[in-house]
GROMACS .gro file of N, CA and C in nm:
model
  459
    1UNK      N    1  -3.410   2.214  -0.508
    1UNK     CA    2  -3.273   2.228  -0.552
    1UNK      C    3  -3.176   2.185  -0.441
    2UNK      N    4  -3.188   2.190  -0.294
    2UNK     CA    5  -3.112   2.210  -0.205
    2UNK      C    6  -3.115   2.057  -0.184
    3UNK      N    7  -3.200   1.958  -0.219
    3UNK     CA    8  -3.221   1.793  -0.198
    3UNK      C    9  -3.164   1.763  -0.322
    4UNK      N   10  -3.154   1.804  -0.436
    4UNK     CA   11  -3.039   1.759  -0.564
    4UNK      C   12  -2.907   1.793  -0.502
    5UNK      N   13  -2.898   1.888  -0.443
    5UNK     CA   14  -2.782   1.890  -0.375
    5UNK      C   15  -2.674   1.828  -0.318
    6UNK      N   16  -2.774   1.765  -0.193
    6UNK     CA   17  -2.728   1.685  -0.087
    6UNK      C   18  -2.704   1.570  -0.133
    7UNK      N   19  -2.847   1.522  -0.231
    7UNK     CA   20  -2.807   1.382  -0.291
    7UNK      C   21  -2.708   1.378  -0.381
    8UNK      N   22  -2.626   1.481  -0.446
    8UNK     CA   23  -2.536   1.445  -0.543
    8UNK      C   24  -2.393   1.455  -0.449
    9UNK      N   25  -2.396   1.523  -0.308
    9UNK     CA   26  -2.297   1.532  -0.226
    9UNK      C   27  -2.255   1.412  -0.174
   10UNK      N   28  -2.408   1.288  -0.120
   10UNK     CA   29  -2.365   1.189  -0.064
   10UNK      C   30  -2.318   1.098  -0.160
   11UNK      N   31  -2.398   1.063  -0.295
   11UNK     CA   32  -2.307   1.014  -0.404
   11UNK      C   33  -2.192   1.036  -0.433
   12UNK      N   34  -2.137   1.149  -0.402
   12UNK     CA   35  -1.968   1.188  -0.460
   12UNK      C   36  -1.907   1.154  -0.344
   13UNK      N   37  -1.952   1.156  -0.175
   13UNK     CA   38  -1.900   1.064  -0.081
   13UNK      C   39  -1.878   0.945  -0.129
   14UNK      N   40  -2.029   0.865  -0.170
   14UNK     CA   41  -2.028   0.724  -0.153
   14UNK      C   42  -1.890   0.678  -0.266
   15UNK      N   43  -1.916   0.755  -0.404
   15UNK     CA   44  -1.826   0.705  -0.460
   15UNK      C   45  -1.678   0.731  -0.430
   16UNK      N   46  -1.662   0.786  -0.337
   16UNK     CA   47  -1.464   0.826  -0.257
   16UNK      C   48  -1.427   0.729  -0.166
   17UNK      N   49  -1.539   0.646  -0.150
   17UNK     CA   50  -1.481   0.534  -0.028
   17UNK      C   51  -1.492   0.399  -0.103
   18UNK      N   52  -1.401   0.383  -0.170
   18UNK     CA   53  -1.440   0.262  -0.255
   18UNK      C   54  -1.327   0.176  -0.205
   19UNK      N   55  -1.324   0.009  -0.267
   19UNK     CA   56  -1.230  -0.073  -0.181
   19UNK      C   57  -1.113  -0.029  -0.217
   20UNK      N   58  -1.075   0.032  -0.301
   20UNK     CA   59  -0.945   0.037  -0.353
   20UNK      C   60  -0.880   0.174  -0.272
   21UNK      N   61  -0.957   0.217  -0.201
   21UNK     CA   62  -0.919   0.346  -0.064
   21UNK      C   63  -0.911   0.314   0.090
   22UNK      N   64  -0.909   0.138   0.050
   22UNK     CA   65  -0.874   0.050   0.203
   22UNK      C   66  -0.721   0.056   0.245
   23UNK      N   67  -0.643   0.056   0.143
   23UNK     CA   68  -0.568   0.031   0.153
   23UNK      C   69  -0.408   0.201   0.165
   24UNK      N   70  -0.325   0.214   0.239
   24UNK     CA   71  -0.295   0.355   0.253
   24UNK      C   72  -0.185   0.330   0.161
   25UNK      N   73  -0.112   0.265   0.096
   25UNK     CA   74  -0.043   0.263  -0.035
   25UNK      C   75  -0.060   0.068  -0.086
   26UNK      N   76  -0.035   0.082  -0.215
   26UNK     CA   77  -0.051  -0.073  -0.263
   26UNK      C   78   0.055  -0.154  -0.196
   27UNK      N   79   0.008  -0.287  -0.155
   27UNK     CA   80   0.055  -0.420  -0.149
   27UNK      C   81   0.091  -0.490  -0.261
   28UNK      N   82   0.215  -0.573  -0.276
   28UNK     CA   83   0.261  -0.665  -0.353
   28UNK      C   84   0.299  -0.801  -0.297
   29UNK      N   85   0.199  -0.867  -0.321
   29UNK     CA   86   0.245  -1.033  -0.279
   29UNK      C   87   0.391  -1.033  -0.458
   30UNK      N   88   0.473  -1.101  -0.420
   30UNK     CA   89   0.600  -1.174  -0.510
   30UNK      C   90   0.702  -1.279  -0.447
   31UNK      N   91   0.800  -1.324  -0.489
   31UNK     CA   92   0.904  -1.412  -0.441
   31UNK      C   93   0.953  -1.403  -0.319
   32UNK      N   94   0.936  -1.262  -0.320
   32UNK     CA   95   0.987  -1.172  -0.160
   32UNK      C   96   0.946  -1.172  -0.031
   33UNK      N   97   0.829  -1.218  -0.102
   33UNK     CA   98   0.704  -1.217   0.045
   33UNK      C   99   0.599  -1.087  -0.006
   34UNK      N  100   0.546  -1.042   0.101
   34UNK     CA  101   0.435  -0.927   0.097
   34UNK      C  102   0.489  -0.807   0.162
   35UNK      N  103   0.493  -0.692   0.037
   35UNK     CA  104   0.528  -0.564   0.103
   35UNK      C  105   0.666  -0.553   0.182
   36UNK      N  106   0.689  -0.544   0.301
   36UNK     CA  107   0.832  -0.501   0.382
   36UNK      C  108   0.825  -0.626   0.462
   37UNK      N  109   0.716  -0.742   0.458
   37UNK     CA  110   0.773  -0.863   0.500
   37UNK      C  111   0.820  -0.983   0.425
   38UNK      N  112   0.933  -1.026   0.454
   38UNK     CA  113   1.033  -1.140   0.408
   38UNK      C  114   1.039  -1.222   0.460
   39UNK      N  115   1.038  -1.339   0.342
   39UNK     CA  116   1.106  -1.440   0.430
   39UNK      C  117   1.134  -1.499   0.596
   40UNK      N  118   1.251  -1.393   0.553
   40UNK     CA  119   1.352  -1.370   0.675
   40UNK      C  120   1.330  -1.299   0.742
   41UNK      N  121   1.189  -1.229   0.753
   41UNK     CA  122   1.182  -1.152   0.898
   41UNK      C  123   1.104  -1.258   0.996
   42UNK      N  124   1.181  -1.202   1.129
   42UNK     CA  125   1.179  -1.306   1.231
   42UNK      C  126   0.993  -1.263   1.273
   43UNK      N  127   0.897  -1.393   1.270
   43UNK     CA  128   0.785  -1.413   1.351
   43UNK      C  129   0.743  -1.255   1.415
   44UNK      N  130   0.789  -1.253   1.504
   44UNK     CA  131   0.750  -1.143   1.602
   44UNK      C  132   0.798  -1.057   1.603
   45UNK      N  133   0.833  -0.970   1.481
   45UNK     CA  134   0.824  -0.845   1.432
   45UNK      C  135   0.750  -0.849   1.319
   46UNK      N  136   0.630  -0.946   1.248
   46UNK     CA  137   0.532  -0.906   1.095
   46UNK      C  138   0.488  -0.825   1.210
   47UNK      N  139   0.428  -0.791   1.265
   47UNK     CA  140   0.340  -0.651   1.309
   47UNK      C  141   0.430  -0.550   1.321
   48UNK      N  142   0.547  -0.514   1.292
   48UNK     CA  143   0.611  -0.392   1.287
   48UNK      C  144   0.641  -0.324   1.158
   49UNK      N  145   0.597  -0.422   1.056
   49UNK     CA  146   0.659  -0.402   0.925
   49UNK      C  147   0.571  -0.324   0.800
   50UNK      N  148   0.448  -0.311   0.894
   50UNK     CA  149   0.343  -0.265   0.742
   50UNK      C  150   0.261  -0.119   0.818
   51UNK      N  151   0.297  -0.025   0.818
   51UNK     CA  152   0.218   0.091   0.856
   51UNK      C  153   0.101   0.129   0.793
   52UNK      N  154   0.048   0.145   0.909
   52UNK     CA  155  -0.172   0.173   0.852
   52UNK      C  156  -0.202   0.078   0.872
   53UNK      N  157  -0.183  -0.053   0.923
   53UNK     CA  158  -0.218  -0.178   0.907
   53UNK      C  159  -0.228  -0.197   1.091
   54UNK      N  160  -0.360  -0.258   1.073
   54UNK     CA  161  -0.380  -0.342   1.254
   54UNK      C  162  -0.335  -0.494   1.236
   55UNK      N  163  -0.299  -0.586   1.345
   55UNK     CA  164  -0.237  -0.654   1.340
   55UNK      C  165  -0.340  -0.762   1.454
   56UNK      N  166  -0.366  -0.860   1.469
   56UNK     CA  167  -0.419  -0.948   1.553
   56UNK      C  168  -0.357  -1.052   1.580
   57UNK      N  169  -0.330  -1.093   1.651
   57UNK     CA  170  -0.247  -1.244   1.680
   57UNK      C  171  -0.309  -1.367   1.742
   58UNK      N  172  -0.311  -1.435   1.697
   58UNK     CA  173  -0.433  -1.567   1.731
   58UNK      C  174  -0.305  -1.696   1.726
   59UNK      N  175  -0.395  -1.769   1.846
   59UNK     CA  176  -0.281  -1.915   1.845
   59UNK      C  177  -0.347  -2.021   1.847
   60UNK      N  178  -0.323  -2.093   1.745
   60UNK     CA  179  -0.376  -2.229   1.694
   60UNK      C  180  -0.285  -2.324   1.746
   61UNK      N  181  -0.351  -2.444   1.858
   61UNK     CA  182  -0.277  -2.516   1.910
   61UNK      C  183  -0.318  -2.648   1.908
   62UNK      N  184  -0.276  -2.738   1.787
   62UNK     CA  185  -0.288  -2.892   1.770
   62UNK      C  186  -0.147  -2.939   1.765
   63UNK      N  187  -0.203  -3.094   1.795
   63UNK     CA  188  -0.085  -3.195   1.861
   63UNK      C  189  -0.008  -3.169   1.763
   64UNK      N  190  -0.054  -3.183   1.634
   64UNK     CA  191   0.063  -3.202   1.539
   64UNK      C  192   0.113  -3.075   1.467
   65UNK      N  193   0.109  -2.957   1.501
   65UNK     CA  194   0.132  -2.839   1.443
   65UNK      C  195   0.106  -2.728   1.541
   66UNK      N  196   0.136  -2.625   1.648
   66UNK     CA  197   0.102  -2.565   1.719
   66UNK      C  198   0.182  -2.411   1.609
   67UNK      N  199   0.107  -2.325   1.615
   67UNK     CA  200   0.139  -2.210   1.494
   67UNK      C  201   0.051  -2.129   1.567
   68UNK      N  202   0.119  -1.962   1.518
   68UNK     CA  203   0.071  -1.833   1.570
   68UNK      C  204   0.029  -1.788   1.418
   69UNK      N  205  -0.088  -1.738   1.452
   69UNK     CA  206  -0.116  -1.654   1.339
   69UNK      C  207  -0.136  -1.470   1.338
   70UNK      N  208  -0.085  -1.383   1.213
   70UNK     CA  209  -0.125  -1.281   1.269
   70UNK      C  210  -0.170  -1.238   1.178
   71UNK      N  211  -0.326  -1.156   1.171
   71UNK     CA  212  -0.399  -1.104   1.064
   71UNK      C  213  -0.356  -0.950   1.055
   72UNK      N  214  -0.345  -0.953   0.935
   72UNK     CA  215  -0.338  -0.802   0.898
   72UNK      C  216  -0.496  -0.727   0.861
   73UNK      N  217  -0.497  -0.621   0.892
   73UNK     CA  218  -0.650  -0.533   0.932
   73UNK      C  219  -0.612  -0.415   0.855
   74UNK      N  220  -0.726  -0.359   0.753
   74UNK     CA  221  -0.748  -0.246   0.745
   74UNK      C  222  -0.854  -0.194   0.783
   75UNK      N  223  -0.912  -0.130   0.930
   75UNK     CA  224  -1.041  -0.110   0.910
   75UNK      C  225  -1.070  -0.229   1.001
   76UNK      N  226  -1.236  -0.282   0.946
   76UNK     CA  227  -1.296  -0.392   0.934
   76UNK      C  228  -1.219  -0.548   0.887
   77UNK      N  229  -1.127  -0.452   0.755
   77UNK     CA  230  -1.127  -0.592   0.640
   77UNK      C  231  -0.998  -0.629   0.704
   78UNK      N  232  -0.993  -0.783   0.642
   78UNK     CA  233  -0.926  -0.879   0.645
   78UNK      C  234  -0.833  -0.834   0.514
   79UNK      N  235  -0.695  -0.831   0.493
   79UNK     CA  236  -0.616  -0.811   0.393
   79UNK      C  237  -0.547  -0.966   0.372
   80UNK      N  238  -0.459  -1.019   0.512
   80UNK     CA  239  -0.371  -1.119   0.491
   80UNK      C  240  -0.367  -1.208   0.609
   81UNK      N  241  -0.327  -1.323   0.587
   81UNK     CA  242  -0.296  -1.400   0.766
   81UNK      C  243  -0.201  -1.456   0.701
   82UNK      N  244  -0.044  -1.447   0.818
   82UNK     CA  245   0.044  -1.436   0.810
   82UNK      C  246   0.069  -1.561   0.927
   83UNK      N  247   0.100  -1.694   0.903
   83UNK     CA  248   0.164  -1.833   1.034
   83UNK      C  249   0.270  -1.810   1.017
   84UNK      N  250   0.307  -1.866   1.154
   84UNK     CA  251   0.449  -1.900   1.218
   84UNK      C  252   0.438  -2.076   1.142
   85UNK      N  253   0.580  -2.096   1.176
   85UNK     CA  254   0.617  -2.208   1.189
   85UNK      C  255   0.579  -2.279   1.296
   86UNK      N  256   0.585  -2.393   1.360
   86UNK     CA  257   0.608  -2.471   1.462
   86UNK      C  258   0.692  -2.430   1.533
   87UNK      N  259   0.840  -2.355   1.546
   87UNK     CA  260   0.881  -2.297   1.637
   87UNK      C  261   0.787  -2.178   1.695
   88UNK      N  262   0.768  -2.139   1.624
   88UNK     CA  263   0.712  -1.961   1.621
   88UNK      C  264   0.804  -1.872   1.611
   89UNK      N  265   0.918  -1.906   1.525
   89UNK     CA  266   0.978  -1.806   1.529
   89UNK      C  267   1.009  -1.760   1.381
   90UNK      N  268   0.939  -1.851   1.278
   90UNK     CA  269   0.967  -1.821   1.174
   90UNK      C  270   0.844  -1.763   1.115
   91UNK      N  271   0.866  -1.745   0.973
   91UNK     CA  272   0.698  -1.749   0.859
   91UNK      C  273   0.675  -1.877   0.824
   92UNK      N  274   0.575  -1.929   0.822
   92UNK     CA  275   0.593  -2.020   0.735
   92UNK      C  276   0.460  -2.010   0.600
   93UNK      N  277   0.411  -1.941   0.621
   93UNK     CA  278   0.331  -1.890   0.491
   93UNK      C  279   0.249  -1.772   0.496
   94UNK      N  280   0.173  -1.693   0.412
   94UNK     CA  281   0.119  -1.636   0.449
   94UNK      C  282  -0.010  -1.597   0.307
   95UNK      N  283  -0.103  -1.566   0.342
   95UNK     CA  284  -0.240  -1.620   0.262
   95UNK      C  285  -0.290  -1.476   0.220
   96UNK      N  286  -0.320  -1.426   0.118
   96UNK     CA  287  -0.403  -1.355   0.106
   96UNK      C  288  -0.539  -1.362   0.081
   97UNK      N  289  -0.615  -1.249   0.167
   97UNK     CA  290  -0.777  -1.242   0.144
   97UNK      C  291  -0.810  -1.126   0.083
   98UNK      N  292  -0.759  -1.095   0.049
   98UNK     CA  293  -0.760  -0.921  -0.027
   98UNK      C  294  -0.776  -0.941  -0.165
   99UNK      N  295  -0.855  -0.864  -0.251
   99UNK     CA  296  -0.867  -0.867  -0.395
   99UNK      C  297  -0.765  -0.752  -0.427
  100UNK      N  298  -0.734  -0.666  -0.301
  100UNK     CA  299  -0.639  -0.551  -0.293
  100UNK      C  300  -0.500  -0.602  -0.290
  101UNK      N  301  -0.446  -0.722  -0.291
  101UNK     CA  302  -0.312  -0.717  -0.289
  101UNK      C  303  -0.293  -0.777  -0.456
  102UNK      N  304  -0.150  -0.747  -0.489
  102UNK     CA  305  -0.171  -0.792  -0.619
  102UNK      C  306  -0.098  -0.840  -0.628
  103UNK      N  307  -0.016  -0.865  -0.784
  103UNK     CA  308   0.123  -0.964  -0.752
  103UNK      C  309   0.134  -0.865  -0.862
  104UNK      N  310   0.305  -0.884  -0.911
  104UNK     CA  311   0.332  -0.766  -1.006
  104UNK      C  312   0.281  -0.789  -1.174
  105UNK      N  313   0.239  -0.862  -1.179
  105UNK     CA  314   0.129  -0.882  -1.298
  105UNK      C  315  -0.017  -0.775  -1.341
  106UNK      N  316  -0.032  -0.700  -1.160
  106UNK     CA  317  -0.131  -0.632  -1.095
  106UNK      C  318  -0.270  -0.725  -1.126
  107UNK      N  319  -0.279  -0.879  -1.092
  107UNK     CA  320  -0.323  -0.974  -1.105
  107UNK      C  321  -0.363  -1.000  -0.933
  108UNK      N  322  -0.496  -1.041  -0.866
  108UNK     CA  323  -0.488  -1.102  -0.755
  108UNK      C  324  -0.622  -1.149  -0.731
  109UNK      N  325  -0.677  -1.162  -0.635
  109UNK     CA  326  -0.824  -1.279  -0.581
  109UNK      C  327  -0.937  -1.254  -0.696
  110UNK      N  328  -0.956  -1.266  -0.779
  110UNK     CA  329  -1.085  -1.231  -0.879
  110UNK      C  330  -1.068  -1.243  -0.976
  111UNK      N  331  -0.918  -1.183  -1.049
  111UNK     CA  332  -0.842  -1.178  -1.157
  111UNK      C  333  -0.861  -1.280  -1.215
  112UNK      N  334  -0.828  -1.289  -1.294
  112UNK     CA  335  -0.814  -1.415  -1.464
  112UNK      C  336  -0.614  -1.404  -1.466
  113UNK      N  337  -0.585  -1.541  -1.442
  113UNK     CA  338  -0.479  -1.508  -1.475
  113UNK      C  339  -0.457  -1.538  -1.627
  114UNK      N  340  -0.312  -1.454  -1.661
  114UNK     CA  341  -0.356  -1.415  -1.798
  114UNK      C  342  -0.257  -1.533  -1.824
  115UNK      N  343  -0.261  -1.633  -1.966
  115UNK     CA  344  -0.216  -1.747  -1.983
  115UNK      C  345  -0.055  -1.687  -2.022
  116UNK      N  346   0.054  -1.738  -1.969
  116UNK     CA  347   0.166  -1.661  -2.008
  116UNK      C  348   0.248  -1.805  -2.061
  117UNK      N  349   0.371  -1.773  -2.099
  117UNK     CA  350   0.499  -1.902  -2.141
  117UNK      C  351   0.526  -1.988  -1.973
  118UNK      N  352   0.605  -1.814  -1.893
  118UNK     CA  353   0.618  -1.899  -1.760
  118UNK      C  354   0.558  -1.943  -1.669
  119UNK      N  355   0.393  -1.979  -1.690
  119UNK     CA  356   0.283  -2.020  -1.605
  119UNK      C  357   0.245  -2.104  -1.627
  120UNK      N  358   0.288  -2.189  -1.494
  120UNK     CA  359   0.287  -2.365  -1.440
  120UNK      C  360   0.178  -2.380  -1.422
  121UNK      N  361   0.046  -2.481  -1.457
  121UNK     CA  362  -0.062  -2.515  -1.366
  121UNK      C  363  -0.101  -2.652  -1.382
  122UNK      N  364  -0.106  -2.732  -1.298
  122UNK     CA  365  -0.156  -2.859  -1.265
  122UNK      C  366  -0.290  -2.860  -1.165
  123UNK      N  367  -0.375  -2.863  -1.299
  123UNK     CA  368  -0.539  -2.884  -1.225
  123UNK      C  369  -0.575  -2.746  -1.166
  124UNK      N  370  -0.611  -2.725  -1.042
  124UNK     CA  371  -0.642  -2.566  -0.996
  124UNK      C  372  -0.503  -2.483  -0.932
  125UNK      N  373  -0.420  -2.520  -0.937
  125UNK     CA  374  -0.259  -2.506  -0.899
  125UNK      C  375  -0.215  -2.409  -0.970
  126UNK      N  376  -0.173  -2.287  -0.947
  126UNK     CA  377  -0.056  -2.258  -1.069
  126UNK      C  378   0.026  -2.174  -0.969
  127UNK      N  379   0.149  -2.139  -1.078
  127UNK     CA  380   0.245  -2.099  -0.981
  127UNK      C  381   0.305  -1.995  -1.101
  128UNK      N  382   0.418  -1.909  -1.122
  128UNK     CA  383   0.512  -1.866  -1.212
  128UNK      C  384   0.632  -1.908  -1.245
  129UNK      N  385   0.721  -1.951  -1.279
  129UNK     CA  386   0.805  -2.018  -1.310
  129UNK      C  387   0.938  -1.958  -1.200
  130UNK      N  388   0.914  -1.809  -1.228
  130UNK     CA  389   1.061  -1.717  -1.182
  130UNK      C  390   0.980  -1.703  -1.047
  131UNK      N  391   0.850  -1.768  -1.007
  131UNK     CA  392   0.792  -1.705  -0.866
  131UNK      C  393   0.720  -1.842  -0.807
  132UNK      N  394   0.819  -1.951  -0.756
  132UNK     CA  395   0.732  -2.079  -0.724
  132UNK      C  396   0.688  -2.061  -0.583
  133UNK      N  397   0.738  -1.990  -0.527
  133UNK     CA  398   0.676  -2.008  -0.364
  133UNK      C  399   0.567  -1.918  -0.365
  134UNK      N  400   0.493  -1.874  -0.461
  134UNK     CA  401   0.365  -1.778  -0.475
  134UNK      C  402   0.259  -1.885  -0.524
  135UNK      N  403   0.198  -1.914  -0.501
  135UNK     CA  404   0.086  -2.028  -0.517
  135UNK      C  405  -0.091  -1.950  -0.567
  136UNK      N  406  -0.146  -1.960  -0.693
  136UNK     CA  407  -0.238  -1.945  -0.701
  136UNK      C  408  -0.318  -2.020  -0.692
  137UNK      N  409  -0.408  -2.042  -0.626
  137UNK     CA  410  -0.569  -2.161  -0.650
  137UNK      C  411  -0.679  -2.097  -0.743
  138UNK      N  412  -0.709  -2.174  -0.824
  138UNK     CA  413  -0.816  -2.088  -0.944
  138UNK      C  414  -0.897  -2.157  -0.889
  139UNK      N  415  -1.108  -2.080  -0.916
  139UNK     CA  416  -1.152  -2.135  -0.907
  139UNK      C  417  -1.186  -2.296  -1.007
  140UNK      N  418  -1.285  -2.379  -0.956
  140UNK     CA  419  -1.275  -2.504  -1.088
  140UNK      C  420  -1.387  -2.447  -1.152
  141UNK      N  421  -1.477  -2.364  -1.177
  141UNK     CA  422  -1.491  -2.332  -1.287
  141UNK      C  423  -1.477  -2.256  -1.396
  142UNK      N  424  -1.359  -2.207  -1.332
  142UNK     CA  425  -1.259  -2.058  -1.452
  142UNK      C  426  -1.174  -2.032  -1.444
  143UNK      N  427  -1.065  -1.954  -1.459
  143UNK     CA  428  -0.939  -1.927  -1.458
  143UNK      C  429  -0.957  -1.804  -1.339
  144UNK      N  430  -1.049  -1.794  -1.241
  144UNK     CA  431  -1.008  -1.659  -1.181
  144UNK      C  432  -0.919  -1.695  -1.032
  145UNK      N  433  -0.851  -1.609  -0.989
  145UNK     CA  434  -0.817  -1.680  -0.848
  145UNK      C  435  -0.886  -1.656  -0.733
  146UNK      N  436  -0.856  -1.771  -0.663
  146UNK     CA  437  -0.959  -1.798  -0.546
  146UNK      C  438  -0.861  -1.784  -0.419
  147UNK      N  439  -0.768  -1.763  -0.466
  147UNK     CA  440  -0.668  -1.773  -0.306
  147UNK      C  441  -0.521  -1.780  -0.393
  148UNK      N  442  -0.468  -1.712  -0.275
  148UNK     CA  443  -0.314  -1.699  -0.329
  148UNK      C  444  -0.215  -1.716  -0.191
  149UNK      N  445  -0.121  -1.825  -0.196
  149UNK     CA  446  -0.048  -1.855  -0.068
  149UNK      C  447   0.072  -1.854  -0.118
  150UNK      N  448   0.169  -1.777  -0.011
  150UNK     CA  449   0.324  -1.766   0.008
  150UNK      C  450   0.350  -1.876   0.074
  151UNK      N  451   0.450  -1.972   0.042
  151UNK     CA  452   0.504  -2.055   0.118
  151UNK      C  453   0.666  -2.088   0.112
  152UNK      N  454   0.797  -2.062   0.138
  152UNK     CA  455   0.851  -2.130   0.087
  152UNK      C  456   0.873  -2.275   0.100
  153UNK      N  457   0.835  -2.341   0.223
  153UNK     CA  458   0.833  -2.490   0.294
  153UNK      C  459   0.829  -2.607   0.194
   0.00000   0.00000   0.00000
């Protein structure tokens, strides 16, 4: 009895740590940007803007593009990577890797997007009509998404 126990204890663990408990409140990729970052927030404050979140900063330096990148961390996981511009002082896009962020559709990396009036797609491309700087890539053999990039550039 005392081993039915334990094993139904670590099961009711295993099932409390699931991906959707990575995250310490939901993310929204939209027009806005992601969560409390915009646009218009300057480069070197995205690591001040998302609490619970670790932050890494990596610098990619080619002739023709020199850009800072900064990953957002929950944990282990990878959520987002967030470039500078060529100055470094701006955004100039930012990528999600998270099946955890969503867009307000509550649609994101796995999803099927659902065929709507205002949804643009050319080939694996689509976008929203009222949301063009949100970029979905489907995979090519289905409608699910494979990547989702903020850009306004």
């Amino acid at each position: 009895m005392k081993a039915l126990l334990t094993l139904a204890a670590v099961l009711i663990l295993a099932g409390c740590s699931t991906q959707s408990d990575d995250l310490p409140y939901p993310l929204m990729i939209s027009e806005e940007g992601l969560g409390s970052i915009h646009p218009s927030t300057p480069f070197e404050e995205v690591n001040t803007r998302l609490s619970g979140f670790t932050f890494d900063k990596f610098s990619q330096i080619t002739p023709e593009h020199p850009e800072s990148i900064y990953q957002i961390k929950r944990g282990k996981n990878v959520i987002a990577q967030i470039s500078s511009d060529s100055s470094g002082k701006k955004i100039s896009s930012i990528l999600i890797i998270s099946p955890l962020v969503k867009n307000k559709y509550r649609q994101g990396i796995g999803d099927i997007l659902t065929p709507r009036a205002d949804l643009i797609c050319k080939n694996t491309a689509c976008h929203y009509a009222n949301e063009p700087s949100v970029l979905y890539t489907l995979n090519p053999n289905g409608q699910t998404v494979r990547e989702i990039t903020f850009s306004r550039l």
